[in-house]
Short mmCIF file of C-alpha atoms in Angstrom, two decimals:
data_model
loop_
_atom_site.label_atom_id
_atom_site.label_comp_id
_atom_site.label_asym_id
_atom_site.label_seq_id
_atom_site.Cartn_x
_atom_site.Cartn_y
_atom_site.Cartn_z
CA GLN A 25 27.30 243.16 -34.90
CA LEU A 26 31.14 244.01 -33.69
CA GLN A 27 33.31 243.97 -36.50
CA LEU A 28 36.83 244.39 -36.90
CA GLN A 29 39.19 245.20 -40.06
CA GLU A 30 42.81 245.37 -40.54
CA SER A 31 44.81 248.05 -42.43
CA GLY A 32 48.49 248.47 -43.48
CA PRO A 33 50.91 248.25 -45.83
CA GLY A 34 51.10 244.53 -48.01
CA LEU A 35 54.92 245.40 -47.92
CA VAL A 36 57.65 246.31 -45.94
CA LYS A 37 61.47 246.40 -46.56
CA PRO A 38 63.75 244.64 -43.98
CA SER A 39 64.77 246.96 -40.96
CA GLU A 40 61.69 249.18 -41.56
CA THR A 41 58.90 249.77 -39.16
CA LEU A 42 55.84 248.13 -40.05
CA SER A 43 52.26 249.67 -38.77
CA LEU A 44 49.44 248.23 -38.54
CA THR A 45 45.35 249.89 -37.67
CA CYS A 46 42.27 247.59 -36.65
CA THR A 47 39.38 249.40 -37.02
CA VAL A 48 36.29 248.40 -35.28
CA SER A 49 32.55 248.74 -35.76
CA GLY A 50 29.65 248.04 -34.02
CA GLY A 51 31.04 248.61 -30.82
CA SER A 52 33.24 250.98 -28.82
CA ILE A 53 37.13 250.25 -27.90
CA SER A 54 36.47 251.82 -24.63
CA SER A 55 33.96 249.94 -23.05
CA GLY A 56 34.91 247.23 -20.84
CA PRO A 57 35.10 244.42 -20.29
CA ASP A 58 36.82 243.94 -23.71
CA TRP A 59 40.69 243.37 -24.75
CA TRP A 60 42.05 243.93 -28.05
CA ALA A 61 44.88 242.29 -29.27
CA TRP A 62 47.22 241.39 -32.30
CA ILE A 63 47.92 237.59 -33.63
CA ARG A 64 50.16 236.87 -36.48
CA GLN A 65 50.12 233.46 -38.54
CA SER A 66 53.40 233.37 -40.60
CA PRO A 67 52.54 231.24 -43.96
CA GLY A 68 51.92 227.47 -43.29
CA LYS A 69 52.84 228.16 -39.62
CA GLY A 70 50.56 228.37 -36.66
CA LEU A 71 49.46 231.24 -34.90
CA GLU A 72 51.33 233.61 -32.25
CA TRP A 73 49.94 235.95 -30.21
CA ILE A 74 52.01 239.35 -30.39
CA ALA A 75 50.21 241.85 -28.23
CA THR A 76 47.07 242.60 -26.16
CA ILE A 77 45.73 246.15 -24.55
CA TYR A 78 43.13 246.24 -22.29
CA TYR A 79 40.10 248.91 -22.32
CA THR A 80 41.74 250.41 -19.15
CA GLY A 81 44.84 250.86 -21.26
CA ASN A 82 47.07 248.25 -19.86
CA THR A 83 49.32 246.44 -22.48
CA PHE A 84 50.93 243.21 -22.52
CA TYR A 85 53.28 242.10 -24.55
CA ASN A 86 54.70 238.59 -26.09
CA PRO A 87 58.56 238.59 -24.72
CA SER A 88 59.79 236.82 -28.32
CA LEU A 89 59.01 240.18 -29.82
CA LYS A 90 58.45 242.65 -26.82
CA SER A 91 61.58 245.23 -27.62
CA ARG A 92 60.37 245.64 -31.17
CA VAL A 93 56.38 245.88 -30.62
CA ILE A 94 54.26 248.93 -29.12
CA ILE A 95 50.38 248.17 -29.48
CA SER A 96 48.11 251.13 -28.43
CA ALA A 97 44.94 252.77 -29.15
CA ASP A 98 42.61 256.07 -30.36
CA THR A 99 39.39 255.49 -28.93
CA SER A 100 38.30 258.55 -30.63
CA LYS A 101 38.86 257.03 -33.79
CA ASN A 102 37.15 253.42 -32.20
CA GLN A 103 41.03 252.40 -33.54
CA PHE A 104 44.01 250.44 -32.07
CA PHE A 105 47.45 249.85 -33.27
CA LEU A 106 50.38 247.75 -34.01
CA ILE A 107 54.01 248.99 -34.30
CA LEU A 108 56.46 246.52 -34.90
CA THR A 109 60.27 247.71 -35.39
CA SER A 110 63.48 246.71 -37.02
CA VAL A 111 61.46 243.88 -39.68
CA THR A 112 63.06 240.94 -40.70
CA ALA A 113 61.53 238.58 -43.34
CA ALA A 114 60.62 236.31 -40.27
CA ASP A 115 57.90 238.77 -39.69
CA THR A 116 56.09 237.99 -43.13
CA ALA A 117 52.89 236.93 -42.03
CA VAL A 118 49.20 237.47 -41.68
CA TYR A 119 48.58 240.02 -38.91
CA TYR A 120 45.28 239.55 -37.25
CA CYS A 121 43.67 241.88 -34.63
CA ALA A 122 41.09 239.65 -32.41
CA ARG A 123 38.64 240.44 -29.51
CA ARG A 124 38.13 238.93 -26.21
CA LEU A 125 35.44 239.70 -23.87
CA GLY A 126 37.76 240.17 -20.75
CA TYR A 127 39.42 237.54 -18.08
CA GLY A 128 37.82 233.98 -18.98
CA PHE A 129 37.35 234.44 -22.57
CA ALA A 130 38.87 233.72 -26.02
CA PHE A 131 39.11 235.58 -28.63
CA SER A 132 35.13 235.22 -30.02
CA VAL A 133 35.36 238.13 -32.85
CA TRP A 134 38.74 238.42 -35.30
CA GLY A 135 39.37 240.63 -38.04
CA GLN A 136 39.80 238.96 -41.81
CA GLY A 137 43.26 239.66 -41.70
CA THR A 138 46.17 241.54 -43.70
CA MET A 139 49.22 240.06 -45.46
CA VAL A 140 52.39 241.77 -44.71
CA THR A 141 55.69 240.40 -46.50
CA VAL A 142 58.96 242.00 -45.58
CA SER A 143 61.12 242.24 -48.57
CA SER A 144 63.70 244.42 -50.62
CA ASP B 2 56.05 229.85 -21.36
CA THR B 3 53.06 227.25 -21.43
CA GLN B 4 53.41 225.26 -24.33
CA MET B 5 50.85 223.27 -26.44
CA THR B 6 51.37 220.23 -28.05
CA GLN B 7 48.48 218.87 -30.25
CA SER B 8 48.28 215.42 -31.32
CA PRO B 9 47.64 214.21 -34.64
CA SER B 10 48.74 216.74 -36.75
CA THR B 11 47.11 215.58 -39.36
CA LEU B 12 43.99 212.81 -38.99
CA SER B 13 41.97 211.76 -42.03
CA ALA B 14 38.35 210.24 -41.35
CA SER B 15 35.13 209.39 -42.97
CA VAL B 16 32.24 211.64 -43.38
CA GLY B 17 30.08 210.67 -39.97
CA ASP B 18 32.91 209.30 -38.03
CA ARG B 19 33.64 210.81 -34.39
CA VAL B 20 37.06 212.02 -34.34
CA THR B 21 39.20 213.30 -31.58
CA ILE B 22 41.86 216.25 -30.90
CA THR B 23 44.25 216.01 -28.11
CA CYS B 24 46.18 219.14 -26.27
CA ARG B 25 48.34 219.21 -23.80
CA ALA B 26 49.80 222.00 -22.10
CA SER B 27 53.08 221.90 -20.35
CA GLN B 28 51.52 223.22 -16.71
CA ASN B 29 48.21 223.07 -15.42
CA ILE B 30 46.14 226.12 -17.14
CA ASN B 31 43.18 226.02 -14.56
CA GLY B 32 40.66 225.15 -17.87
CA TRP B 33 41.52 228.30 -19.40
CA LEU B 34 41.71 226.63 -22.91
CA ALA B 35 40.02 227.49 -26.02
CA TRP B 36 39.84 225.53 -29.41
CA TYR B 37 39.31 227.08 -33.14
CA GLN B 38 38.85 226.33 -36.40
CA GLN B 39 40.39 227.60 -39.53
CA LYS B 40 39.47 227.05 -43.11
CA PRO B 41 42.13 228.05 -45.75
CA GLY B 42 42.07 231.92 -46.34
CA ASN B 43 40.19 232.68 -43.31
CA ALA B 44 40.54 233.94 -39.95
CA PRO B 45 40.42 231.47 -37.17
CA LYS B 46 36.98 230.90 -35.98
CA LEU B 47 36.17 230.27 -31.98
CA LEU B 48 34.37 227.07 -31.14
CA ILE B 49 34.98 226.34 -27.65
CA TYR B 50 36.13 228.42 -24.42
CA LYS B 51 37.05 227.09 -20.81
CA ALA B 52 37.47 223.81 -22.13
CA SER B 53 34.35 222.77 -22.78
CA THR B 54 31.67 225.51 -23.17
CA LEU B 55 30.36 226.18 -26.44
CA GLU B 56 30.48 229.10 -28.39
CA SER B 57 27.06 230.43 -29.55
CA GLY B 58 26.19 229.37 -33.25
CA VAL B 59 28.58 226.80 -33.33
CA PRO B 60 27.31 223.10 -34.02
CA SER B 61 26.76 220.54 -31.20
CA ARG B 62 28.82 218.13 -32.83
CA PHE B 63 31.34 219.75 -31.83
CA SER B 64 32.53 219.50 -28.09
CA GLY B 65 35.22 220.01 -25.60
CA SER B 66 36.55 218.24 -22.38
CA GLY B 67 39.61 218.18 -20.42
CA PHE B 68 41.32 220.04 -16.99
CA GLY B 69 44.40 220.48 -15.73
CA THR B 70 46.73 220.00 -18.79
CA GLU B 71 45.12 217.57 -21.11
CA PHE B 72 42.08 218.42 -23.07
CA THR B 73 40.42 217.13 -26.00
CA LEU B 74 38.26 218.33 -28.71
CA THR B 75 35.31 215.71 -30.28
CA ILE B 76 33.80 216.29 -33.32
CA SER B 77 30.96 213.31 -32.92
CA ASN B 78 29.68 213.07 -36.56
CA LEU B 79 31.98 214.65 -39.02
CA GLN B 80 30.47 216.31 -41.74
CA PRO B 81 32.53 217.40 -45.13
CA ASP B 82 32.11 221.22 -43.79
CA ASP B 83 34.53 220.36 -41.31
CA VAL B 84 37.62 219.98 -43.28
CA ALA B 85 39.49 222.65 -41.51
CA THR B 86 42.39 223.06 -38.91
CA PHE B 87 42.15 222.92 -35.43
CA TYR B 88 44.13 225.20 -33.07
CA CYS B 89 43.92 224.63 -28.95
CA GLN B 90 45.05 227.85 -27.20
CA GLN B 91 45.54 228.75 -23.48
CA TYR B 92 44.76 231.68 -21.58
CA ASP B 93 45.50 231.15 -18.15
CA ASN B 94 48.68 233.21 -18.48
CA TYR B 95 50.95 235.36 -20.68
CA PRO B 96 52.25 234.66 -23.06
CA LEU B 97 49.10 233.35 -24.85
CA THR B 98 50.15 230.18 -26.70
CA PHE B 99 48.66 228.26 -29.51
CA GLY B 100 48.91 224.67 -30.24
CA GLY B 101 50.31 223.92 -33.45
CA GLY B 102 47.25 222.77 -35.15
CA THR B 103 45.44 219.30 -36.42
CA LYS B 104 44.63 219.26 -40.27
CA VAL B 105 41.33 217.05 -40.54
CA GLU B 106 40.64 215.70 -43.78
CA ILE B 107 37.85 213.40 -45.82
CA LYS B 108 39.35 209.75 -46.62
#
């Protein structure tokens, strides 16, 4: 059974860089047709898609965050990552990693989420 | 970007009621519409994809319909366990976008 687990610092200072890891178990991130994504949810707010990386390595970003975001993967560790630079209080959110089965499918597997607070 | 607008933002209904949530897209999304249920403290759970396909393991009281720009999620026999916030999401084009959510409560 595919499982995703986010990890990262719970607290980040303003202007610093946030780094998150999603560890995948029960499946390989390099086998098609899976697509892997980061999605966040600010406290009391809705859901915002951040970025997606295909099993091929292709990446897609939300234009609202593109200048500050990098999504990448390490197939040897079966992990994928999110880097968000120059964080502000507006980046305080629960960050989820999730999987799509490819074109035509929605996010069918989610991690439990990790809360990140941006504060000095 | 494709804007997704859900209504109502909150609804209160009795156990056994039939409830309907509407999601409107700002452009044609070719049926690439998903519905998620989120309970407090939990990640969203996929209920329906491709507008009307029920995800495996999801109770049959949940159903989805629609095409083009207007979609609905129906809960045919509301249960106490259905108390949650429901989100629609389009995956026709990037950036992927979600509706603002509908909070369902029991009267």
